[in-house]
């Protein structure tokens, strides 16, 4: 998983509660077969505090958002399916 400089800075500046959830969400995203969790009930195996959805419903293959702890925080990321080296890039990290 790669991070933009701003997203990495924001993630590192979070309090421990937010940072722990971000790292847990990261682990979920990098180990799942399809980080966009497409399909009915594709996200059923995610922890209860984490939901994933497209950032814009008109662009299901575009950026996605991971809502953390009922909306207290989020990660916005894109996923590029490459044969040899799939890539997830976090462009925004936030915790309230």
PDB file of N, CA and C in Angstrom:
ATOM      1  N   UNK A   1       0.844  -1.162   0.000  1.00  0.00           N
ATOM      2  CA  UNK A   1       0.000   0.000   0.000  1.00  0.00           C
ATOM      3  C   UNK A   1       0.896   1.234   0.000  1.00  0.00           C
ATOM      4  N   UNK A   2       0.573   2.151  -0.884  1.00  0.00           N
ATOM      5  CA  UNK A   2       1.295   3.414  -0.956  1.00  0.00           C
ATOM      6  C   UNK A   2       0.406   4.534  -0.430  1.00  0.00           C
ATOM      7  N   UNK A   3       1.014   5.608  -0.011  1.00  0.00           N
ATOM      8  CA  UNK A   3       0.300   6.756   0.545  1.00  0.00           C
ATOM      9  C   UNK A   3       0.806   8.028  -0.120  1.00  0.00           C
ATOM     10  N   UNK A   4      -0.098   8.983  -0.373  1.00  0.00           N
ATOM     11  CA  UNK A   4       0.397  10.304  -0.763  1.00  0.00           C
ATOM     12  C   UNK A   4       1.059  10.888   0.481  1.00  0.00           C
ATOM     13  N   UNK A   5       1.927  11.867   0.297  1.00  0.00           N
ATOM     14  CA  UNK A   5       2.629  12.450   1.448  1.00  0.00           C
ATOM     15  C   UNK A   5       1.647  13.035   2.458  1.00  0.00           C
ATOM     16  N   UNK A   6       0.620  13.717   1.964  1.00  0.00           N
ATOM     17  CA  UNK A   6      -0.351  14.326   2.874  1.00  0.00           C
ATOM     18  C   UNK A   6      -1.133  13.271   3.646  1.00  0.00           C
ATOM     19  N   UNK A   7      -1.568  12.220   2.958  1.00  0.00           N
ATOM     20  CA  UNK A   7      -2.312  11.151   3.633  1.00  0.00           C
ATOM     21  C   UNK A   7      -1.442  10.461   4.679  1.00  0.00           C
ATOM     22  N   UNK A   8      -0.179  10.243   4.359  1.00  0.00           N
ATOM     23  CA  UNK A   8       0.729   9.613   5.315  1.00  0.00           C
ATOM     24  C   UNK A   8       0.932  10.515   6.528  1.00  0.00           C
ATOM     25  N   UNK A   9       1.124  11.803   6.286  1.00  0.00           N
ATOM     26  CA  UNK A   9       1.289  12.759   7.384  1.00  0.00           C
ATOM     27  C   UNK A   9       0.045  12.781   8.276  1.00  0.00           C
ATOM     28  N   UNK A  10      -1.134  12.841   7.639  1.00  0.00           N
ATOM     29  CA  UNK A  10      -2.381  12.872   8.406  1.00  0.00           C
ATOM     30  C   UNK A  10      -2.563  11.597   9.217  1.00  0.00           C
ATOM     31  N   UNK A  11      -2.216  10.469   8.635  1.00  0.00           N
ATOM     32  CA  UNK A  11      -2.331   9.197   9.338  1.00  0.00           C
ATOM     33  C   UNK A  11      -1.404   9.148  10.544  1.00  0.00           C
ATOM     34  N   UNK A  12      -0.194   9.613  10.372  1.00  0.00           N
ATOM     35  CA  UNK A  12       0.786   9.591  11.461  1.00  0.00           C
ATOM     36  C   UNK A  12       0.464  10.603  12.553  1.00  0.00           C
ATOM     37  N   UNK A  13      -0.355  11.602  12.229  1.00  0.00           N
ATOM     38  CA  UNK A  13      -0.722  12.639  13.197  1.00  0.00           C
ATOM     39  C   UNK A  13      -1.975  12.295  13.999  1.00  0.00           C
ATOM     40  N   UNK A  14      -2.613  11.186  13.676  1.00  0.00           N
ATOM     41  CA  UNK A  14      -3.851  10.802  14.355  1.00  0.00           C
ATOM     42  C   UNK A  14      -3.581  10.357  15.783  1.00  0.00           C
ATOM     43  N   UNK A  15      -4.599  10.491  16.641  1.00  0.00           N
ATOM     44  CA  UNK A  15      -4.465   9.887  17.969  1.00  0.00           C
ATOM     45  C   UNK A  15      -4.404   8.365  17.846  1.00  0.00           C
ATOM     46  N   UNK A  16      -4.004   7.713  18.899  1.00  0.00           N
ATOM     47  CA  UNK A  16      -3.793   6.262  18.868  1.00  0.00           C
ATOM     48  C   UNK A  16      -5.031   5.498  18.415  1.00  0.00           C
ATOM     49  N   UNK A  17      -6.206   5.904  18.859  1.00  0.00           N
ATOM     50  CA  UNK A  17      -7.436   5.195  18.482  1.00  0.00           C
ATOM     51  C   UNK A  17      -7.627   5.196  16.967  1.00  0.00           C
ATOM     52  N   UNK A  18      -7.462   6.350  16.336  1.00  0.00           N
ATOM     53  CA  UNK A  18      -7.602   6.445  14.885  1.00  0.00           C
ATOM     54  C   UNK A  18      -6.499   5.707  14.163  1.00  0.00           C
ATOM     55  N   UNK A  19      -5.285   5.869  14.629  1.00  0.00           N
ATOM     56  CA  UNK A  19      -4.138   5.220  13.997  1.00  0.00           C
ATOM     57  C   UNK A  19      -4.266   3.699  14.038  1.00  0.00           C
ATOM     58  N   UNK A  20      -4.737   3.167  15.152  1.00  0.00           N
ATOM     59  CA  UNK A  20      -4.926   1.718  15.271  1.00  0.00           C
ATOM     60  C   UNK A  20      -5.955   1.210  14.262  1.00  0.00           C
ATOM     61  N   UNK A  21      -7.061   1.951  14.112  1.00  0.00           N
ATOM     62  CA  UNK A  21      -8.084   1.538  13.151  1.00  0.00           C
ATOM     63  C   UNK A  21      -7.583   1.660  11.714  1.00  0.00           C
ATOM     64  N   UNK A  22      -6.811   2.695  11.433  1.00  0.00           N
ATOM     65  CA  UNK A  22      -6.237   2.855  10.087  1.00  0.00           C
ATOM     66  C   UNK A  22      -5.322   1.679   9.769  1.00  0.00           C
ATOM     67  N   UNK A  23      -4.484   1.299  10.705  1.00  0.00           N
ATOM     68  CA  UNK A  23      -3.572   0.174  10.464  1.00  0.00           C
ATOM     69  C   UNK A  23      -4.337  -1.146  10.324  1.00  0.00           C
ATOM     70  N   UNK A  24      -5.407  -1.300  11.077  1.00  0.00           N
ATOM     71  CA  UNK A  24      -6.239  -2.505  10.945  1.00  0.00           C
ATOM     72  C   UNK A  24      -6.947  -2.523   9.594  1.00  0.00           C
ATOM     73  N   UNK A  25      -7.455  -1.369   9.159  1.00  0.00           N
ATOM     74  CA  UNK A  25      -8.104  -1.275   7.847  1.00  0.00           C
ATOM     75  C   UNK A  25      -7.096  -1.557   6.748  1.00  0.00           C
ATOM     76  N   UNK A  26      -5.885  -1.058   6.909  1.00  0.00           N
ATOM     77  CA  UNK A  26      -4.809  -1.317   5.936  1.00  0.00           C
ATOM     78  C   UNK A  26      -4.582  -2.814   5.798  1.00  0.00           C
ATOM     79  N   UNK A  27      -4.502  -3.506   6.926  1.00  0.00           N
ATOM     80  CA  UNK A  27      -4.282  -4.953   6.896  1.00  0.00           C
ATOM     81  C   UNK A  27      -5.418  -5.664   6.164  1.00  0.00           C
ATOM     82  N   UNK A  28      -6.652  -5.229   6.387  1.00  0.00           N
ATOM     83  CA  UNK A  28      -7.795  -5.831   5.690  1.00  0.00           C
ATOM     84  C   UNK A  28      -7.687  -5.602   4.183  1.00  0.00           C
ATOM     85  N   UNK A  29      -7.366  -4.379   3.776  1.00  0.00           N
ATOM     86  CA  UNK A  29      -7.332  -4.046   2.351  1.00  0.00           C
ATOM     87  C   UNK A  29      -6.220  -4.762   1.598  1.00  0.00           C
ATOM     88  N   UNK A  30      -5.061  -4.910   2.223  1.00  0.00           N
ATOM     89  CA  UNK A  30      -3.954  -5.527   1.478  1.00  0.00           C
ATOM     90  C   UNK A  30      -4.038  -7.045   1.450  1.00  0.00           C
ATOM     91  N   UNK A  31      -4.910  -7.630   2.264  1.00  0.00           N
ATOM     92  CA  UNK A  31      -5.012  -9.087   2.258  1.00  0.00           C
ATOM     93  C   UNK A  31      -6.252  -9.606   1.538  1.00  0.00           C
ATOM     94  N   UNK A  32      -7.196  -8.740   1.239  1.00  0.00           N
ATOM     95  CA  UNK A  32      -8.419  -9.174   0.564  1.00  0.00           C
ATOM     96  C   UNK A  32      -8.146  -9.347  -0.938  1.00  0.00           C
ATOM     97  N   UNK A  33      -8.839 -10.278  -1.565  1.00  0.00           N
ATOM     98  CA  UNK A  33      -8.609 -10.544  -2.987  1.00  0.00           C
ATOM     99  C   UNK A  33      -8.971  -9.355  -3.867  1.00  0.00           C
ATOM    100  N   UNK A  34     -10.078  -8.680  -3.568  1.00  0.00           N
ATOM    101  CA  UNK A  34     -10.523  -7.522  -4.345  1.00  0.00           C
ATOM    102  C   UNK A  34     -10.728  -6.346  -3.391  1.00  0.00           C
ATOM    103  N   UNK A  35      -9.773  -5.405  -3.297  1.00  0.00           N
ATOM    104  CA  UNK A  35      -9.891  -4.284  -2.364  1.00  0.00           C
ATOM    105  C   UNK A  35     -11.081  -3.359  -2.619  1.00  0.00           C
ATOM    106  N   UNK A  36     -11.761  -3.518  -3.762  1.00  0.00           N
ATOM    107  CA  UNK A  36     -12.969  -2.734  -3.990  1.00  0.00           C
ATOM    108  C   UNK A  36     -14.203  -3.458  -3.468  1.00  0.00           C
ATOM    109  N   UNK A  37     -14.033  -4.696  -2.998  1.00  0.00           N
ATOM    110  CA  UNK A  37     -15.099  -5.458  -2.361  1.00  0.00           C
ATOM    111  C   UNK A  37     -16.396  -5.364  -3.162  1.00  0.00           C
ATOM    112  N   UNK A  38     -16.292  -5.719  -4.435  1.00  0.00           N
ATOM    113  CA  UNK A  38     -17.449  -5.658  -5.328  1.00  0.00           C
ATOM    114  C   UNK A  38     -18.344  -6.872  -5.157  1.00  0.00           C
ATOM    115  N   UNK A  39     -19.626  -6.687  -5.369  1.00  0.00           N
ATOM    116  CA  UNK A  39     -20.579  -7.786  -5.315  1.00  0.00           C
ATOM    117  C   UNK A  39     -21.412  -7.755  -4.055  1.00  0.00           C
ATOM    118  N   UNK A  40     -22.461  -8.541  -4.085  1.00  0.00           N
ATOM    119  CA  UNK A  40     -23.372  -8.603  -2.946  1.00  0.00           C
ATOM    120  C   UNK A  40     -22.679  -9.277  -1.775  1.00  0.00           C
ATOM    121  N   UNK A  41     -22.731  -8.641  -0.639  1.00  0.00           N
ATOM    122  CA  UNK A  41     -22.137  -9.147   0.603  1.00  0.00           C
ATOM    123  C   UNK A  41     -20.638  -9.411   0.489  1.00  0.00           C
ATOM    124  N   UNK A  42     -19.968  -8.748  -0.424  1.00  0.00           N
ATOM    125  CA  UNK A  42     -18.525  -8.957  -0.572  1.00  0.00           C
ATOM    126  C   UNK A  42     -17.757  -8.461   0.636  1.00  0.00           C
ATOM    127  N   UNK A  43     -18.345  -7.515   1.365  1.00  0.00           N
ATOM    128  CA  UNK A  43     -17.664  -6.978   2.539  1.00  0.00           C
ATOM    129  C   UNK A  43     -18.147  -7.611   3.847  1.00  0.00           C
ATOM    130  N   UNK A  44     -18.862  -8.713   3.748  1.00  0.00           N
ATOM    131  CA  UNK A  44     -19.416  -9.368   4.947  1.00  0.00           C
ATOM    132  C   UNK A  44     -18.325  -9.831   5.912  1.00  0.00           C
ATOM    133  N   UNK A  45     -17.137 -10.082   5.422  1.00  0.00           N
ATOM    134  CA  UNK A  45     -16.066 -10.564   6.292  1.00  0.00           C
ATOM    135  C   UNK A  45     -15.291  -9.429   6.967  1.00  0.00           C
ATOM    136  N   UNK A  46     -15.614  -8.183   6.642  1.00  0.00           N
ATOM    137  CA  UNK A  46     -14.907  -7.053   7.260  1.00  0.00           C
ATOM    138  C   UNK A  46     -15.354  -6.863   8.708  1.00  0.00           C
ATOM    139  N   UNK A  47     -14.489  -6.291   9.526  1.00  0.00           N
ATOM    140  CA  UNK A  47     -14.886  -5.991  10.908  1.00  0.00           C
ATOM    141  C   UNK A  47     -16.103  -5.052  10.927  1.00  0.00           C
ATOM    142  N   UNK A  48     -16.874  -5.094  11.995  1.00  0.00           N
ATOM    143  CA  UNK A  48     -18.108  -4.296  12.082  1.00  0.00           C
ATOM    144  C   UNK A  48     -17.853  -2.789  12.041  1.00  0.00           C
ATOM    145  N   UNK A  49     -16.668  -2.337  12.370  1.00  0.00           N
ATOM    146  CA  UNK A  49     -16.359  -0.907  12.421  1.00  0.00           C
ATOM    147  C   UNK A  49     -15.854  -0.359  11.082  1.00  0.00           C
ATOM    148  N   UNK A  50     -15.852  -1.175  10.056  1.00  0.00           N
ATOM    149  CA  UNK A  50     -15.265  -0.798   8.763  1.00  0.00           C
ATOM    150  C   UNK A  50     -16.235  -1.098   7.627  1.00  0.00           C
ATOM    151  N   UNK A  51     -16.525  -0.089   6.805  1.00  0.00           N
ATOM    152  CA  UNK A  51     -17.318  -0.308   5.602  1.00  0.00           C
ATOM    153  C   UNK A  51     -16.577   0.287   4.413  1.00  0.00           C
ATOM    154  N   UNK A  52     -16.774  -0.304   3.241  1.00  0.00           N
ATOM    155  CA  UNK A  52     -16.118   0.147   2.012  1.00  0.00           C
ATOM    156  C   UNK A  52     -17.186   0.405   0.968  1.00  0.00           C
ATOM    157  N   UNK A  53     -17.059   1.533   0.285  1.00  0.00           N
ATOM    158  CA  UNK A  53     -17.999   1.868  -0.791  1.00  0.00           C
ATOM    159  C   UNK A  53     -17.304   2.771  -1.792  1.00  0.00           C
ATOM    160  N   UNK A  54     -17.837   2.839  -3.024  1.00  0.00           N
ATOM    161  CA  UNK A  54     -17.270   3.777  -4.000  1.00  0.00           C
ATOM    162  C   UNK A  54     -17.465   5.210  -3.514  1.00  0.00           C
ATOM    163  N   UNK A  55     -16.501   6.052  -3.775  1.00  0.00           N
ATOM    164  CA  UNK A  55     -16.621   7.459  -3.395  1.00  0.00           C
ATOM    165  C   UNK A  55     -17.759   8.120  -4.164  1.00  0.00           C
ATOM    166  N   UNK A  56     -17.931   7.736  -5.425  1.00  0.00           N
ATOM    167  CA  UNK A  56     -19.038   8.223  -6.255  1.00  0.00           C
ATOM    168  C   UNK A  56     -19.743   7.019  -6.860  1.00  0.00           C
ATOM    169  N   UNK A  57     -21.044   6.944  -6.682  1.00  0.00           N
ATOM    170  CA  UNK A  57     -21.775   5.781  -7.184  1.00  0.00           C
ATOM    171  C   UNK A  57     -21.712   5.670  -8.703  1.00  0.00           C
ATOM    172  N   UNK A  58     -21.413   6.773  -9.373  1.00  0.00           N
ATOM    173  CA  UNK A  58     -21.325   6.743 -10.832  1.00  0.00           C
ATOM    174  C   UNK A  58     -19.966   6.247 -11.314  1.00  0.00           C
ATOM    175  N   UNK A  59     -19.045   5.999 -10.388  1.00  0.00           N
ATOM    176  CA  UNK A  59     -17.703   5.545 -10.750  1.00  0.00           C
ATOM    177  C   UNK A  59     -17.289   4.365  -9.870  1.00  0.00           C
ATOM    178  N   UNK A  60     -17.910   3.187 -10.070  1.00  0.00           N
ATOM    179  CA  UNK A  60     -17.606   2.049  -9.200  1.00  0.00           C
ATOM    180  C   UNK A  60     -16.177   1.531  -9.321  1.00  0.00           C
ATOM    181  N   UNK A  61     -15.478   1.885 -10.391  1.00  0.00           N
ATOM    182  CA  UNK A  61     -14.090   1.468 -10.542  1.00  0.00           C
ATOM    183  C   UNK A  61     -13.106   2.553 -10.133  1.00  0.00           C
ATOM    184  N   UNK A  62     -13.627   3.658  -9.599  1.00  0.00           N
ATOM    185  CA  UNK A  62     -12.786   4.788  -9.201  1.00  0.00           C
ATOM    186  C   UNK A  62     -12.415   4.721  -7.728  1.00  0.00           C
ATOM    187  N   UNK A  63     -12.094   5.870  -7.162  1.00  0.00           N
ATOM    188  CA  UNK A  63     -11.715   5.911  -5.745  1.00  0.00           C
ATOM    189  C   UNK A  63     -12.801   5.337  -4.850  1.00  0.00           C
ATOM    190  N   UNK A  64     -12.369   4.718  -3.761  1.00  0.00           N
ATOM    191  CA  UNK A  64     -13.269   4.153  -2.764  1.00  0.00           C
ATOM    192  C   UNK A  64     -12.965   4.769  -1.407  1.00  0.00           C
ATOM    193  N   UNK A  65     -13.953   4.687  -0.525  1.00  0.00           N
ATOM    194  CA  UNK A  65     -13.782   5.207   0.827  1.00  0.00           C
ATOM    195  C   UNK A  65     -13.996   4.080   1.823  1.00  0.00           C
ATOM    196  N   UNK A  66     -13.141   4.040   2.808  1.00  0.00           N
ATOM    197  CA  UNK A  66     -13.290   3.130   3.942  1.00  0.00           C
ATOM    198  C   UNK A  66     -13.760   3.996   5.098  1.00  0.00           C
ATOM    199  N   UNK A  67     -15.004   3.789   5.524  1.00  0.00           N
ATOM    200  CA  UNK A  67     -15.514   4.490   6.701  1.00  0.00           C
ATOM    201  C   UNK A  67     -15.078   3.721   7.934  1.00  0.00           C
ATOM    202  N   UNK A  68     -14.540   4.443   8.906  1.00  0.00           N
ATOM    203  CA  UNK A  68     -14.031   3.821  10.117  1.00  0.00           C
ATOM    204  C   UNK A  68     -14.854   4.252  11.325  1.00  0.00           C
ATOM    205  N   UNK A  69     -15.219   3.319  12.145  1.00  0.00           N
ATOM    206  CA  UNK A  69     -15.912   3.586  13.408  1.00  0.00           C
ATOM    207  C   UNK A  69     -17.146   4.446  13.210  1.00  0.00           C
ATOM    208  N   UNK A  70     -17.997   4.046  12.287  1.00  0.00           N
ATOM    209  CA  UNK A  70     -19.255   4.744  12.079  1.00  0.00           C
ATOM    210  C   UNK A  70     -19.112   6.153  11.537  1.00  0.00           C
ATOM    211  N   UNK A  71     -18.046   6.415  10.814  1.00  0.00           N
ATOM    212  CA  UNK A  71     -17.846   7.729  10.208  1.00  0.00           C
ATOM    213  C   UNK A  71     -16.931   8.663  10.984  1.00  0.00           C
ATOM    214  N   UNK A  72     -16.344   8.195  12.074  1.00  0.00           N
ATOM    215  CA  UNK A  72     -15.401   9.045  12.831  1.00  0.00           C
ATOM    216  C   UNK A  72     -14.130   9.303  12.047  1.00  0.00           C
ATOM    217  N   UNK A  73     -13.846   8.425  11.101  1.00  0.00           N
ATOM    218  CA  UNK A  73     -12.663   8.602  10.272  1.00  0.00           C
ATOM    219  C   UNK A  73     -12.847   7.888   8.961  1.00  0.00           C
ATOM    220  N   UNK A  74     -11.908   8.113   8.057  1.00  0.00           N
ATOM    221  CA  UNK A  74     -11.980   7.425   6.770  1.00  0.00           C
ATOM    222  C   UNK A  74     -10.632   7.422   6.068  1.00  0.00           C
ATOM    223  N   UNK A  75     -10.534   6.535   5.099  1.00  0.00           N
ATOM    224  CA  UNK A  75      -9.432   6.486   4.147  1.00  0.00           C
ATOM    225  C   UNK A  75     -10.052   6.530   2.763  1.00  0.00           C
ATOM    226  N   UNK A  76      -9.483   7.313   1.881  1.00  0.00           N
ATOM    227  CA  UNK A  76      -9.882   7.305   0.481  1.00  0.00           C
ATOM    228  C   UNK A  76      -8.711   6.710  -0.287  1.00  0.00           C
ATOM    229  N   UNK A  77      -9.025   5.725  -1.133  1.00  0.00           N
ATOM    230  CA  UNK A  77      -7.958   5.025  -1.847  1.00  0.00           C
ATOM    231  C   UNK A  77      -8.397   4.645  -3.248  1.00  0.00           C
ATOM    232  N   UNK A  78      -7.405   4.365  -4.071  1.00  0.00           N
ATOM    233  CA  UNK A  78      -7.642   3.796  -5.397  1.00  0.00           C
ATOM    234  C   UNK A  78      -6.890   2.479  -5.466  1.00  0.00           C
ATOM    235  N   UNK A  79      -7.387   1.596  -6.312  1.00  0.00           N
ATOM    236  CA  UNK A  79      -6.776   0.276  -6.484  1.00  0.00           C
ATOM    237  C   UNK A  79      -6.505   0.072  -7.961  1.00  0.00           C
ATOM    238  N   UNK A  80      -5.276  -0.286  -8.269  1.00  0.00           N
ATOM    239  CA  UNK A  80      -4.909  -0.588  -9.650  1.00  0.00           C
ATOM    240  C   UNK A  80      -4.534  -2.055  -9.722  1.00  0.00           C
ATOM    241  N   UNK A  81      -5.353  -2.812 -10.446  1.00  0.00           N
ATOM    242  CA  UNK A  81      -5.108  -4.242 -10.578  1.00  0.00           C
ATOM    243  C   UNK A  81      -4.042  -4.444 -11.657  1.00  0.00           C
ATOM    244  N   UNK A  82      -2.855  -4.747 -11.211  1.00  0.00           N
ATOM    245  CA  UNK A  82      -1.766  -5.046 -12.135  1.00  0.00           C
ATOM    246  C   UNK A  82      -1.380  -6.494 -11.922  1.00  0.00           C
ATOM    247  N   UNK A  83      -1.014  -7.162 -12.988  1.00  0.00           N
ATOM    248  CA  UNK A  83      -0.747  -8.596 -12.916  1.00  0.00           C
ATOM    249  C   UNK A  83       0.335  -8.933 -11.886  1.00  0.00           C
ATOM    250  N   UNK A  84       1.463  -8.286 -11.992  1.00  0.00           N
ATOM    251  CA  UNK A  84       2.582  -8.661 -11.133  1.00  0.00           C
ATOM    252  C   UNK A  84       2.539  -7.967  -9.775  1.00  0.00           C
ATOM    253  N   UNK A  85       2.041  -6.740  -9.729  1.00  0.00           N
ATOM    254  CA  UNK A  85       2.135  -5.959  -8.510  1.00  0.00           C
ATOM    255  C   UNK A  85       0.916  -5.061  -8.338  1.00  0.00           C
ATOM    256  N   UNK A  86      -0.192  -5.602  -7.795  1.00  0.00           N
ATOM    257  CA  UNK A  86      -1.358  -4.740  -7.567  1.00  0.00           C
ATOM    258  C   UNK A  86      -0.981  -3.594  -6.642  1.00  0.00           C
ATOM    259  N   UNK A  87      -1.640  -2.471  -6.806  1.00  0.00           N
ATOM    260  CA  UNK A  87      -1.267  -1.297  -6.031  1.00  0.00           C
ATOM    261  C   UNK A  87      -2.495  -0.620  -5.446  1.00  0.00           C
ATOM    262  N   UNK A  88      -2.442  -0.328  -4.158  1.00  0.00           N
ATOM    263  CA  UNK A  88      -3.451   0.470  -3.472  1.00  0.00           C
ATOM    264  C   UNK A  88      -2.763   1.765  -3.087  1.00  0.00           C
ATOM    265  N   UNK A  89      -3.400   2.898  -3.423  1.00  0.00           N
ATOM    266  CA  UNK A  89      -2.834   4.214  -3.076  1.00  0.00           C
ATOM    267  C   UNK A  89      -3.852   4.964  -2.229  1.00  0.00           C
ATOM    268  N   UNK A  90      -3.472   5.298  -0.998  1.00  0.00           N
ATOM    269  CA  UNK A  90      -4.315   6.083  -0.109  1.00  0.00           C
ATOM    270  C   UNK A  90      -4.046   7.551  -0.416  1.00  0.00           C
ATOM    271  N   UNK A  91      -5.124   8.270  -0.740  1.00  0.00           N
ATOM    272  CA  UNK A  91      -4.988   9.691  -1.077  1.00  0.00           C
ATOM    273  C   UNK A  91      -5.471  10.613   0.026  1.00  0.00           C
ATOM    274  N   UNK A  92      -6.241  10.073   0.973  1.00  0.00           N
ATOM    275  CA  UNK A  92      -6.718  10.895   2.089  1.00  0.00           C
ATOM    276  C   UNK A  92      -6.933  10.032   3.314  1.00  0.00           C
ATOM    277  N   UNK A  93      -6.523  10.548   4.458  1.00  0.00           N
ATOM    278  CA  UNK A  93      -6.745   9.884   5.745  1.00  0.00           C
ATOM    279  C   UNK A  93      -7.285  10.933   6.702  1.00  0.00           C
ATOM    280  N   UNK A  94      -8.342  10.584   7.427  1.00  0.00           N
ATOM    281  CA  UNK A  94      -8.973  11.566   8.322  1.00  0.00           C
ATOM    282  C   UNK A  94      -9.479  10.869   9.576  1.00  0.00           C
ATOM    283  N   UNK A  95      -9.372  11.558  10.708  1.00  0.00           N
ATOM    284  CA  UNK A  95      -9.945  11.099  11.958  1.00  0.00           C
ATOM    285  C   UNK A  95     -10.480  12.307  12.701  1.00  0.00           C
ATOM    286  N   UNK A  96     -11.706  12.219  13.206  1.00  0.00           N
ATOM    287  CA  UNK A  96     -12.325  13.345  13.932  1.00  0.00           C
ATOM    288  C   UNK A  96     -12.238  13.125  15.429  1.00  0.00           C
TER     289      UNK A  96
END
